[in-house]
Amino acid sequence: MSTAGEVIRCKAAVVWEPKKPFSIVEIEVAPPKAHEVRIKILAAGICHSDEHVLSDDLKATFPVILGHEAVGVVESVGEGVTSVKPGDKVIPLFIPQCEECRPCIHPRGNLCKLNGIETPLGLMPDGTSRFSYKGELVHNFVSTSTFTEYTVVHESSVAKIDASAPPEKACLIGCGFSTGYGAAINSAKVEPGSTCAVFGLGGVGLSAVMGCKAAGASRIIGINRSKERFPKAKELGATECVSPLDFEKPINEVLFDMTDGDGVDYSFEATGCTDTMAAALASCNRNHGISVMLGFSPALSKISFSPALILTGRTWKGCLFGGWKSKDAVPKLVLDFMQKKFTLDPLITHTMPFDKINEGFELLREGKSIRSVLVF
């Protein structure tokens, strides 16, 4: 493109400090260096993990450009890039896949050592940034930063997808959908005929419901305090839904009653609340039950539980990005979507222009949206 090798000036939503709204300003985006890719963003989803940064529950380095769930088109590439070229439609990857480090090579690993989650410095692998505002450095977020018209990512953090995929829908494969769906398919390995419970019926939880259904679970129990999500959950595969507010006893005891004292085979926690994590663990079968944590909890959260909960054989595990190896899995998931093996439409409640980003986050905080998608 004509802008290759040049600094691009474009609009971006910058957060200057925690607990402050986004400011849409004109930033400068430097050209990609070796093994880097500059992307023009077409659509970006609003994920609760971004809200956790705004509320200071998830650490980032400020000023920062958030966003990590998007579809874009490659504008230019740096020296040595071979996996994508200008004009390719792509999804940025907040969990990179360098294909060289131990987690990438291990058959069960996906937390590449180039990830920006464990050490949120907000910089490229070479220790610099491609974003600036009036000469001041602006940080990136988990290897991606998609709340901007243009972003730069390392080649390990981008995957080429089907050119015909609709950006305003396929962007959900960059985080929310893949996280919940993969938790059932990959992390838990839900078996046909099994009983599952999904705690939290937001975008990730509803995607877990879809994954349980795709895996052949015969009973899928959705748990949510508000009953407004129950019809959507049943549309996507839940066989029944319950609210903890309707019972005097703990919800894990309710689930044991509902399963004739057996507990569920698989439970999924998608709220980030530590009390809910403990309840999800306690709700699964004492011996062979598997409980998977999906939700991000505040940075200083702690959890305590009786060792007896796992001594009898329960498995308790966490899950990032659905356990998928990102560069390998994302193109295949997009193809599955294009072949109508699953739907994303029910998860998208609002579509709005990029400059309405603060309104989109307000809908999220008020519980009025499942996924809001920003279009550029």
PDB file of C-alpha atoms in Angstrom, residues 69-370:
ATOM      1  CA  GLU A  69     -10.665  -9.102  19.849  1.00  0.00           C
ATOM      2  CA  ALA A  70     -10.713  -7.941  16.228  1.00  0.00           C
ATOM      3  CA  VAL A  71     -10.508  -8.519  12.492  1.00  0.00           C
ATOM      4  CA  GLY A  72      -8.377  -6.372  10.210  1.00  0.00           C
ATOM      5  CA  VAL A  73      -6.481  -6.222   6.923  1.00  0.00           C
ATOM      6  CA  VAL A  74      -2.693  -6.264   6.668  1.00  0.00           C
ATOM      7  CA  GLU A  75      -1.470  -2.830   5.557  1.00  0.00           C
ATOM      8  CA  SER A  76       2.262  -3.611   5.458  1.00  0.00           C
ATOM      9  CA  VAL A  77       4.805  -6.058   6.831  1.00  0.00           C
ATOM     10  CA  GLY A  78       8.346  -5.825   8.133  1.00  0.00           C
ATOM     11  CA  GLU A  79      11.393  -7.677   6.924  1.00  0.00           C
ATOM     12  CA  GLY A  80      11.233 -11.449   7.319  1.00  0.00           C
ATOM     13  CA  VAL A  81       7.442 -11.790   7.613  1.00  0.00           C
ATOM     14  CA  THR A  82       6.281 -14.841   5.662  1.00  0.00           C
ATOM     15  CA  SER A  83       2.914 -15.927   7.111  1.00  0.00           C
ATOM     16  CA  VAL A  84       0.888 -12.907   5.909  1.00  0.00           C
ATOM     17  CA  LYS A  85       1.121 -10.247   3.207  1.00  0.00           C
ATOM     18  CA  PRO A  86      -0.508  -6.851   2.530  1.00  0.00           C
ATOM     19  CA  GLY A  87      -4.201  -7.245   1.766  1.00  0.00           C
ATOM     20  CA  ASP A  88      -4.685 -10.423   3.834  1.00  0.00           C
ATOM     21  CA  LYS A  89      -7.640 -10.476   6.211  1.00  0.00           C
ATOM     22  CA  VAL A  90      -6.374 -11.372   9.692  1.00  0.00           C
ATOM     23  CA  ILE A  91      -7.208 -11.766  13.359  1.00  0.00           C
ATOM     24  CA  PRO A  92      -4.689 -10.375  15.898  1.00  0.00           C
ATOM     25  CA  LEU A  93      -3.824 -12.931  18.598  1.00  0.00           C
ATOM     26  CA  PHE A  94      -3.638 -11.910  22.266  1.00  0.00           C
ATOM     27  CA  ILE A  95      -2.067 -15.321  22.913  1.00  0.00           C
ATOM     28  CA  PRO A  96       0.801 -15.482  20.378  1.00  0.00           C
ATOM     29  CA  GLN A  97       2.207 -18.679  18.901  1.00  0.00           C
ATOM     30  CA  CYS A  98       5.918 -18.376  18.174  1.00  0.00           C
ATOM     31  CA  GLU A  99       6.170 -22.128  17.487  1.00  0.00           C
ATOM     32  CA  GLU A 100       9.591 -22.234  19.160  1.00  0.00           C
ATOM     33  CA  CYS A 101       9.197 -21.879  22.952  1.00  0.00           C
ATOM     34  CA  ARG A 102       8.376 -24.786  25.276  1.00  0.00           C
ATOM     35  CA  PRO A 103       4.642 -23.959  25.713  1.00  0.00           C
ATOM     36  CA  CYS A 104       4.202 -23.683  21.934  1.00  0.00           C
ATOM     37  CA  ILE A 105       5.962 -26.987  21.304  1.00  0.00           C
ATOM     38  CA  HIS A 106       4.244 -28.891  24.124  1.00  0.00           C
ATOM     39  CA  PRO A 107       1.085 -30.649  22.891  1.00  0.00           C
ATOM     40  CA  ARG A 108      -0.988 -29.273  25.772  1.00  0.00           C
ATOM     41  CA  GLY A 109       0.573 -25.801  25.909  1.00  0.00           C
ATOM     42  CA  ASN A 110      -0.640 -22.527  24.418  1.00  0.00           C
ATOM     43  CA  LEU A 111       0.748 -19.764  26.683  1.00  0.00           C
ATOM     44  CA  CYS A 112       3.552 -18.644  24.367  1.00  0.00           C
ATOM     45  CA  LYS A 113       6.458 -16.940  26.133  1.00  0.00           C
ATOM     46  CA  LEU A 114       5.887 -13.860  23.961  1.00  0.00           C
ATOM     47  CA  ASN A 115       2.507 -13.255  25.628  1.00  0.00           C
ATOM     48  CA  GLY A 116       1.826  -9.903  27.256  1.00  0.00           C
ATOM     49  CA  ILE A 117      -0.405 -11.256  30.037  1.00  0.00           C
ATOM     50  CA  GLU A 118       2.126 -12.405  32.613  1.00  0.00           C
ATOM     51  CA  THR A 119       4.405  -9.362  32.201  1.00  0.00           C
ATOM     52  CA  PRO A 120       2.185  -6.507  30.957  1.00  0.00           C
ATOM     53  CA  LEU A 121       4.932  -4.118  29.844  1.00  0.00           C
ATOM     54  CA  GLY A 122       2.912  -2.921  26.869  1.00  0.00           C
ATOM     55  CA  LEU A 123       5.874  -3.022  24.496  1.00  0.00           C
ATOM     56  CA  MET A 124       6.918  -4.977  21.423  1.00  0.00           C
ATOM     57  CA  PRO A 125       9.333  -7.910  21.917  1.00  0.00           C
ATOM     58  CA  ASP A 126      12.269  -5.558  21.229  1.00  0.00           C
ATOM     59  CA  GLY A 127      11.243  -3.354  24.176  1.00  0.00           C
ATOM     60  CA  THR A 128       9.865  -0.420  22.170  1.00  0.00           C
ATOM     61  CA  SER A 129       6.408   0.813  21.139  1.00  0.00           C
ATOM     62  CA  ARG A 130       4.957   1.607  17.710  1.00  0.00           C
ATOM     63  CA  PHE A 131       2.371   4.017  19.190  1.00  0.00           C
ATOM     64  CA  SER A 132       2.929   7.645  20.164  1.00  0.00           C
ATOM     65  CA  TYR A 133       0.826  10.712  20.905  1.00  0.00           C
ATOM     66  CA  LYS A 134       2.437  14.142  20.499  1.00  0.00           C
ATOM     67  CA  GLY A 135       5.810  12.510  20.980  1.00  0.00           C
ATOM     68  CA  GLU A 136       4.774  10.588  24.098  1.00  0.00           C
ATOM     69  CA  LEU A 137       5.011   6.813  24.098  1.00  0.00           C
ATOM     70  CA  VAL A 138       1.692   4.928  24.232  1.00  0.00           C
ATOM     71  CA  HIS A 139       1.696   1.274  25.306  1.00  0.00           C
ATOM     72  CA  ASN A 140       0.046  -1.700  23.676  1.00  0.00           C
ATOM     73  CA  PHE A 141      -2.140  -4.298  25.376  1.00  0.00           C
ATOM     74  CA  VAL A 142      -1.545  -8.078  25.367  1.00  0.00           C
ATOM     75  CA  SER A 143       0.343  -8.068  22.072  1.00  0.00           C
ATOM     76  CA  THR A 144      -2.590  -6.625  20.101  1.00  0.00           C
ATOM     77  CA  SER A 145      -4.244  -3.217  20.850  1.00  0.00           C
ATOM     78  CA  THR A 146      -7.282  -3.164  18.587  1.00  0.00           C
ATOM     79  CA  PHE A 147      -9.119  -0.018  19.711  1.00  0.00           C
ATOM     80  CA  THR A 148      -7.272   1.943  17.046  1.00  0.00           C
ATOM     81  CA  GLU A 149      -7.620   2.329  13.289  1.00  0.00           C
ATOM     82  CA  TYR A 150      -4.121   0.856  12.842  1.00  0.00           C
ATOM     83  CA  THR A 151      -2.073  -1.390  15.072  1.00  0.00           C
ATOM     84  CA  VAL A 152       1.280  -3.197  14.885  1.00  0.00           C
ATOM     85  CA  VAL A 153       1.774  -6.745  16.133  1.00  0.00           C
ATOM     86  CA  HIS A 154       4.559  -9.303  16.053  1.00  0.00           C
ATOM     87  CA  GLU A 155       4.165 -11.943  13.345  1.00  0.00           C
ATOM     88  CA  SER A 156       3.540 -14.540  16.053  1.00  0.00           C
ATOM     89  CA  SER A 157       0.439 -12.553  17.076  1.00  0.00           C
ATOM     90  CA  VAL A 158      -1.519 -12.629  13.818  1.00  0.00           C
ATOM     91  CA  ALA A 159      -3.375 -15.294  11.855  1.00  0.00           C
ATOM     92  CA  LYS A 160      -4.603 -15.121   8.261  1.00  0.00           C
ATOM     93  CA  ILE A 161      -8.289 -15.989   7.881  1.00  0.00           C
ATOM     94  CA  ASP A 162     -10.837 -16.551   5.101  1.00  0.00           C
ATOM     95  CA  ALA A 163     -11.078 -13.364   3.027  1.00  0.00           C
ATOM     96  CA  SER A 164     -14.888 -13.620   2.918  1.00  0.00           C
ATOM     97  CA  ALA A 165     -15.358 -13.786   6.711  1.00  0.00           C
ATOM     98  CA  PRO A 166     -17.539 -10.886   7.967  1.00  0.00           C
ATOM     99  CA  PRO A 167     -15.327  -8.796  10.300  1.00  0.00           C
ATOM    100  CA  GLU A 168     -18.158  -7.684  12.619  1.00  0.00           C
ATOM    101  CA  LYS A 169     -18.869 -11.345  13.459  1.00  0.00           C
ATOM    102  CA  ALA A 170     -15.562 -13.167  13.029  1.00  0.00           C
ATOM    103  CA  CYS A 171     -13.867 -10.771  15.472  1.00  0.00           C
ATOM    104  CA  LEU A 172     -15.419 -12.759  18.353  1.00  0.00           C
ATOM    105  CA  ILE A 173     -13.177 -15.676  17.395  1.00  0.00           C
ATOM    106  CA  GLY A 174     -10.265 -13.516  18.538  1.00  0.00           C
ATOM    107  CA  CYS A 175     -11.248 -13.996  22.186  1.00  0.00           C
ATOM    108  CA  GLY A 176     -14.708 -14.478  23.709  1.00  0.00           C
ATOM    109  CA  PHE A 177     -16.162 -17.220  21.568  1.00  0.00           C
ATOM    110  CA  SER A 178     -12.950 -19.220  21.259  1.00  0.00           C
ATOM    111  CA  THR A 179     -12.329 -19.015  25.013  1.00  0.00           C
ATOM    112  CA  GLY A 180     -15.699 -20.430  26.051  1.00  0.00           C
ATOM    113  CA  TYR A 181     -16.137 -22.893  23.191  1.00  0.00           C
ATOM    114  CA  GLY A 182     -12.600 -24.224  23.552  1.00  0.00           C
ATOM    115  CA  ALA A 183     -12.960 -24.634  27.317  1.00  0.00           C
ATOM    116  CA  ALA A 184     -15.529 -27.351  26.654  1.00  0.00           C
ATOM    117  CA  ILE A 185     -13.907 -28.862  23.565  1.00  0.00           C
ATOM    118  CA  ASN A 186     -10.221 -28.688  24.553  1.00  0.00           C
ATOM    119  CA  SER A 187      -9.711 -28.010  28.253  1.00  0.00           C
ATOM    120  CA  ALA A 188     -12.495 -30.137  29.715  1.00  0.00           C
ATOM    121  CA  LYS A 189     -12.912 -32.507  26.753  1.00  0.00           C
ATOM    122  CA  VAL A 190     -16.620 -32.827  27.449  1.00  0.00           C
ATOM    123  CA  GLU A 191     -17.911 -36.268  26.550  1.00  0.00           C
ATOM    124  CA  PRO A 192     -21.185 -37.242  24.819  1.00  0.00           C
ATOM    125  CA  GLY A 193     -23.996 -37.896  27.267  1.00  0.00           C
ATOM    126  CA  SER A 194     -22.374 -35.954  30.107  1.00  0.00           C
ATOM    127  CA  THR A 195     -23.882 -33.348  32.430  1.00  0.00           C
ATOM    128  CA  CYS A 196     -22.417 -29.823  32.462  1.00  0.00           C
ATOM    129  CA  ALA A 197     -22.971 -26.634  34.467  1.00  0.00           C
ATOM    130  CA  VAL A 198     -21.951 -23.200  33.187  1.00  0.00           C
ATOM    131  CA  PHE A 199     -21.635 -20.433  35.788  1.00  0.00           C
ATOM    132  CA  GLY A 200     -22.128 -17.007  34.199  1.00  0.00           C
ATOM    133  CA  LEU A 201     -24.037 -16.516  30.966  1.00  0.00           C
ATOM    134  CA  GLY A 202     -22.134 -13.658  29.376  1.00  0.00           C
ATOM    135  CA  GLY A 203     -20.370 -13.997  26.037  1.00  0.00           C
ATOM    136  CA  VAL A 204     -17.779 -16.489  27.295  1.00  0.00           C
ATOM    137  CA  GLY A 205     -20.268 -18.530  29.324  1.00  0.00           C
ATOM    138  CA  LEU A 206     -22.730 -18.742  26.438  1.00  0.00           C
ATOM    139  CA  SER A 207     -19.880 -19.868  24.191  1.00  0.00           C
ATOM    140  CA  ALA A 208     -19.081 -22.589  26.731  1.00  0.00           C
ATOM    141  CA  VAL A 209     -22.725 -23.676  26.501  1.00  0.00           C
ATOM    142  CA  MET A 210     -22.266 -23.935  22.725  1.00  0.00           C
ATOM    143  CA  GLY A 211     -19.107 -25.979  23.209  1.00  0.00           C
ATOM    144  CA  CYS A 212     -20.832 -28.375  25.600  1.00  0.00           C
ATOM    145  CA  LYS A 213     -23.632 -28.870  23.101  1.00  0.00           C
ATOM    146  CA  ALA A 214     -21.199 -29.421  20.222  1.00  0.00           C
ATOM    147  CA  ALA A 215     -19.379 -32.030  22.341  1.00  0.00           C
ATOM    148  CA  GLY A 216     -22.626 -33.959  22.852  1.00  0.00           C
ATOM    149  CA  ALA A 217     -23.480 -33.184  26.485  1.00  0.00           C
ATOM    150  CA  SER A 218     -26.981 -34.426  27.247  1.00  0.00           C
ATOM    151  CA  ARG A 219     -27.652 -31.957  30.051  1.00  0.00           C
ATOM    152  CA  ILE A 220     -26.352 -28.391  30.199  1.00  0.00           C
ATOM    153  CA  ILE A 221     -27.363 -26.303  33.222  1.00  0.00           C
ATOM    154  CA  GLY A 222     -26.889 -22.545  32.939  1.00  0.00           C
ATOM    155  CA  ILE A 223     -26.398 -20.603  36.180  1.00  0.00           C
ATOM    156  CA  ASN A 224     -26.844 -16.830  36.313  1.00  0.00           C
ATOM    157  CA  ARG A 225     -28.106 -14.438  38.965  1.00  0.00           C
ATOM    158  CA  SER A 226     -30.222 -12.526  36.445  1.00  0.00           C
ATOM    159  CA  LYS A 227     -32.763 -14.569  34.487  1.00  0.00           C
ATOM    160  CA  GLU A 228     -32.644 -12.243  31.482  1.00  0.00           C
ATOM    161  CA  ARG A 229     -29.996 -14.448  29.843  1.00  0.00           C
ATOM    162  CA  PHE A 230     -31.960 -17.700  30.262  1.00  0.00           C
ATOM    163  CA  PRO A 231     -33.799 -17.586  26.892  1.00  0.00           C
ATOM    164  CA  LYS A 232     -30.520 -16.925  25.054  1.00  0.00           C
ATOM    165  CA  ALA A 233     -28.775 -19.746  26.905  1.00  0.00           C
ATOM    166  CA  LYS A 234     -31.545 -22.190  25.998  1.00  0.00           C
ATOM    167  CA  GLU A 235     -31.418 -21.017  22.390  1.00  0.00           C
ATOM    168  CA  LEU A 236     -27.717 -21.911  22.311  1.00  0.00           C
ATOM    169  CA  GLY A 237     -28.023 -25.309  23.960  1.00  0.00           C
ATOM    170  CA  ALA A 238     -28.742 -25.063  27.698  1.00  0.00           C
ATOM    171  CA  THR A 239     -31.320 -27.653  28.743  1.00  0.00           C
ATOM    172  CA  GLU A 240     -32.271 -25.723  31.882  1.00  0.00           C
ATOM    173  CA  CYS A 241     -31.247 -22.598  33.783  1.00  0.00           C
ATOM    174  CA  VAL A 242     -31.269 -21.654  37.459  1.00  0.00           C
ATOM    175  CA  SER A 243     -30.567 -18.532  39.503  1.00  0.00           C
ATOM    176  CA  PRO A 244     -28.756 -18.798  42.856  1.00  0.00           C
ATOM    177  CA  LEU A 245     -31.080 -16.084  44.136  1.00  0.00           C
ATOM    178  CA  ASP A 246     -34.014 -18.518  44.028  1.00  0.00           C
ATOM    179  CA  PHE A 247     -32.519 -20.818  46.676  1.00  0.00           C
ATOM    180  CA  GLU A 248     -31.605 -20.548  50.331  1.00  0.00           C
ATOM    181  CA  LYS A 249     -28.927 -23.245  50.109  1.00  0.00           C
ATOM    182  CA  PRO A 250     -25.600 -22.846  48.239  1.00  0.00           C
ATOM    183  CA  ILE A 251     -25.849 -23.340  44.474  1.00  0.00           C
ATOM    184  CA  ASN A 252     -23.435 -26.289  44.531  1.00  0.00           C
ATOM    185  CA  GLU A 253     -25.837 -28.125  46.851  1.00  0.00           C
ATOM    186  CA  VAL A 254     -28.694 -27.254  44.510  1.00  0.00           C
ATOM    187  CA  LEU A 255     -26.805 -28.824  41.615  1.00  0.00           C
ATOM    188  CA  PHE A 256     -26.169 -31.975  43.624  1.00  0.00           C
ATOM    189  CA  ASP A 257     -29.914 -32.165  44.319  1.00  0.00           C
ATOM    190  CA  MET A 258     -30.633 -31.687  40.606  1.00  0.00           C
ATOM    191  CA  THR A 259     -28.306 -34.579  39.709  1.00  0.00           C
ATOM    192  CA  ASP A 260     -29.502 -37.118  42.284  1.00  0.00           C
ATOM    193  CA  GLY A 261     -26.511 -36.485  44.502  1.00  0.00           C
ATOM    194  CA  ASP A 262     -23.893 -37.095  41.801  1.00  0.00           C
ATOM    195  CA  GLY A 263     -22.895 -33.553  40.902  1.00  0.00           C
ATOM    196  CA  VAL A 264     -22.169 -32.528  37.337  1.00  0.00           C
ATOM    197  CA  ASP A 265     -19.458 -34.138  35.229  1.00  0.00           C
ATOM    198  CA  TYR A 266     -18.090 -30.765  34.080  1.00  0.00           C
ATOM    199  CA  SER A 267     -18.460 -27.240  35.433  1.00  0.00           C
ATOM    200  CA  PHE A 268     -17.290 -23.967  33.891  1.00  0.00           C
ATOM    201  CA  GLU A 269     -16.813 -20.683  35.733  1.00  0.00           C
ATOM    202  CA  ALA A 270     -17.068 -17.615  33.494  1.00  0.00           C
ATOM    203  CA  THR A 271     -17.553 -14.711  35.921  1.00  0.00           C
ATOM    204  CA  GLY A 272     -14.120 -14.116  37.479  1.00  0.00           C
ATOM    205  CA  CYS A 273     -15.706 -14.135  40.943  1.00  0.00           C
ATOM    206  CA  THR A 274     -13.723 -16.236  43.433  1.00  0.00           C
ATOM    207  CA  ASP A 275     -16.834 -17.355  45.333  1.00  0.00           C
ATOM    208  CA  THR A 276     -18.282 -18.615  42.051  1.00  0.00           C
ATOM    209  CA  MET A 277     -15.042 -20.441  41.246  1.00  0.00           C
ATOM    210  CA  ALA A 278     -15.287 -22.312  44.546  1.00  0.00           C
ATOM    211  CA  ALA A 279     -18.963 -23.088  43.949  1.00  0.00           C
ATOM    212  CA  ALA A 280     -18.236 -24.403  40.446  1.00  0.00           C
ATOM    213  CA  LEU A 281     -15.574 -26.730  41.830  1.00  0.00           C
ATOM    214  CA  ALA A 282     -17.850 -27.946  44.611  1.00  0.00           C
ATOM    215  CA  SER A 283     -20.691 -28.608  42.163  1.00  0.00           C
ATOM    216  CA  CYS A 284     -18.911 -31.263  40.105  1.00  0.00           C
ATOM    217  CA  ASN A 285     -18.691 -34.965  40.870  1.00  0.00           C
ATOM    218  CA  ARG A 286     -16.529 -35.696  43.910  1.00  0.00           C
ATOM    219  CA  ASN A 287     -14.437 -38.272  42.092  1.00  0.00           C
ATOM    220  CA  HIS A 288     -14.264 -37.662  38.347  1.00  0.00           C
ATOM    221  CA  GLY A 289     -15.661 -34.132  38.057  1.00  0.00           C
ATOM    222  CA  ILE A 290     -13.687 -31.508  36.118  1.00  0.00           C
ATOM    223  CA  SER A 291     -14.074 -27.797  36.816  1.00  0.00           C
ATOM    224  CA  VAL A 292     -12.609 -25.190  34.460  1.00  0.00           C
ATOM    225  CA  MET A 293     -11.983 -21.528  35.380  1.00  0.00           C
ATOM    226  CA  LEU A 294     -12.430 -19.041  32.516  1.00  0.00           C
ATOM    227  CA  GLY A 295     -13.087 -15.671  34.123  1.00  0.00           C
ATOM    228  CA  PHE A 296     -10.388 -13.150  35.019  1.00  0.00           C
ATOM    229  CA  SER A 297     -10.508 -12.208  38.707  1.00  0.00           C
ATOM    230  CA  PRO A 298      -9.134  -8.975  40.219  1.00  0.00           C
ATOM    231  CA  ALA A 299      -5.351  -8.922  40.442  1.00  0.00           C
ATOM    232  CA  LEU A 300      -5.191  -9.209  44.255  1.00  0.00           C
ATOM    233  CA  SER A 301      -7.936 -11.829  44.615  1.00  0.00           C
ATOM    234  CA  LYS A 302      -7.278 -14.885  46.753  1.00  0.00           C
ATOM    235  CA  ILE A 303      -9.236 -18.089  47.081  1.00  0.00           C
ATOM    236  CA  SER A 304      -9.320 -20.735  49.808  1.00  0.00           C
ATOM    237  CA  PHE A 305     -10.938 -24.146  49.816  1.00  0.00           C
ATOM    238  CA  SER A 306     -10.838 -27.434  51.647  1.00  0.00           C
ATOM    239  CA  PRO A 307      -8.277 -29.914  50.253  1.00  0.00           C
ATOM    240  CA  ALA A 308     -11.022 -32.531  50.573  1.00  0.00           C
ATOM    241  CA  LEU A 309     -12.665 -31.007  47.508  1.00  0.00           C
ATOM    242  CA  ILE A 310      -9.900 -32.331  45.258  1.00  0.00           C
ATOM    243  CA  LEU A 311      -8.490 -35.161  47.392  1.00  0.00           C
ATOM    244  CA  THR A 312     -11.357 -37.403  46.293  1.00  0.00           C
ATOM    245  CA  GLY A 313     -10.418 -37.004  42.629  1.00  0.00           C
ATOM    246  CA  ARG A 314     -11.882 -33.778  41.287  1.00  0.00           C
ATOM    247  CA  THR A 315      -9.818 -31.867  38.722  1.00  0.00           C
ATOM    248  CA  TRP A 316      -9.632 -28.065  38.898  1.00  0.00           C
ATOM    249  CA  LYS A 317      -7.957 -26.245  36.043  1.00  0.00           C
ATOM    250  CA  GLY A 318      -7.692 -22.893  34.330  1.00  0.00           C
ATOM    251  CA  CYS A 319      -8.065 -22.111  30.671  1.00  0.00           C
ATOM    252  CA  LEU A 320      -6.677 -19.319  28.474  1.00  0.00           C
ATOM    253  CA  PHE A 321      -8.101 -18.788  24.993  1.00  0.00           C
ATOM    254  CA  GLY A 322      -9.917 -22.088  25.172  1.00  0.00           C
ATOM    255  CA  GLY A 323      -6.658 -24.027  25.167  1.00  0.00           C
ATOM    256  CA  TRP A 324      -6.247 -23.387  21.426  1.00  0.00           C
ATOM    257  CA  LYS A 325      -2.838 -22.941  19.812  1.00  0.00           C
ATOM    258  CA  SER A 326      -3.785 -19.602  18.326  1.00  0.00           C
ATOM    259  CA  LYS A 327      -2.152 -19.414  14.870  1.00  0.00           C
ATOM    260  CA  ASP A 328      -3.134 -23.006  14.136  1.00  0.00           C
ATOM    261  CA  ALA A 329      -6.688 -22.893  15.478  1.00  0.00           C
ATOM    262  CA  VAL A 330      -8.060 -19.455  14.558  1.00  0.00           C
ATOM    263  CA  PRO A 331      -8.131 -19.956  10.758  1.00  0.00           C
ATOM    264  CA  LYS A 332      -9.854 -23.329  11.263  1.00  0.00           C
ATOM    265  CA  LEU A 333     -12.427 -21.847  13.628  1.00  0.00           C
ATOM    266  CA  VAL A 334     -13.212 -19.125  11.089  1.00  0.00           C
ATOM    267  CA  LEU A 335     -13.701 -21.796   8.418  1.00  0.00           C
ATOM    268  CA  ASP A 336     -16.019 -23.722  10.754  1.00  0.00           C
ATOM    269  CA  PHE A 337     -18.011 -20.541  11.240  1.00  0.00           C
ATOM    270  CA  MET A 338     -18.202 -19.922   7.502  1.00  0.00           C
ATOM    271  CA  GLN A 339     -19.383 -23.525   7.050  1.00  0.00           C
ATOM    272  CA  LYS A 340     -22.130 -22.851   9.639  1.00  0.00           C
ATOM    273  CA  LYS A 341     -20.834 -25.377  12.159  1.00  0.00           C
ATOM    274  CA  PHE A 342     -21.636 -22.779  14.821  1.00  0.00           C
ATOM    275  CA  THR A 343     -23.261 -19.360  14.898  1.00  0.00           C
ATOM    276  CA  LEU A 344     -22.025 -16.085  16.372  1.00  0.00           C
ATOM    277  CA  ASP A 345     -25.044 -13.883  15.720  1.00  0.00           C
ATOM    278  CA  PRO A 346     -26.818 -14.591  19.051  1.00  0.00           C
ATOM    279  CA  LEU A 347     -23.770 -13.366  20.971  1.00  0.00           C
ATOM    280  CA  ILE A 348     -23.729  -9.942  19.279  1.00  0.00           C
ATOM    281  CA  THR A 349     -26.271  -7.600  20.861  1.00  0.00           C
ATOM    282  CA  HIS A 350     -24.940  -4.227  19.700  1.00  0.00           C
ATOM    283  CA  THR A 351     -22.976  -2.956  16.690  1.00  0.00           C
ATOM    284  CA  MET A 352     -21.798   0.650  16.783  1.00  0.00           C
ATOM    285  CA  PRO A 353     -19.224   3.000  15.270  1.00  0.00           C
ATOM    286  CA  PHE A 354     -15.773   3.126  16.835  1.00  0.00           C
ATOM    287  CA  ASP A 355     -16.296   6.602  18.271  1.00  0.00           C
ATOM    288  CA  LYS A 356     -19.139   5.233  20.458  1.00  0.00           C
ATOM    289  CA  ILE A 357     -16.676   3.083  22.413  1.00  0.00           C
ATOM    290  CA  ASN A 358     -17.487   4.652  25.799  1.00  0.00           C
ATOM    291  CA  GLU A 359     -21.181   3.932  25.231  1.00  0.00           C
ATOM    292  CA  GLY A 360     -20.312   0.337  24.420  1.00  0.00           C
ATOM    293  CA  PHE A 361     -18.474  -0.075  27.716  1.00  0.00           C
ATOM    294  CA  GLU A 362     -21.345   1.499  29.620  1.00  0.00           C
ATOM    295  CA  LEU A 363     -23.676  -1.129  28.122  1.00  0.00           C
ATOM    296  CA  LEU A 364     -21.247  -3.790  29.333  1.00  0.00           C
ATOM    297  CA  ARG A 365     -21.138  -2.395  32.883  1.00  0.00           C
ATOM    298  CA  GLU A 366     -24.924  -2.182  33.040  1.00  0.00           C
ATOM    299  CA  GLY A 367     -25.300  -5.781  31.899  1.00  0.00           C
ATOM    300  CA  LYS A 368     -27.242  -4.697  28.815  1.00  0.00           C
ATOM    301  CA  SER A 369     -24.944  -6.292  26.259  1.00  0.00           C
ATOM    302  CA  ILE A 370     -23.460  -9.705  25.609  1.00  0.00           C
TER     303      ILE A 370
END
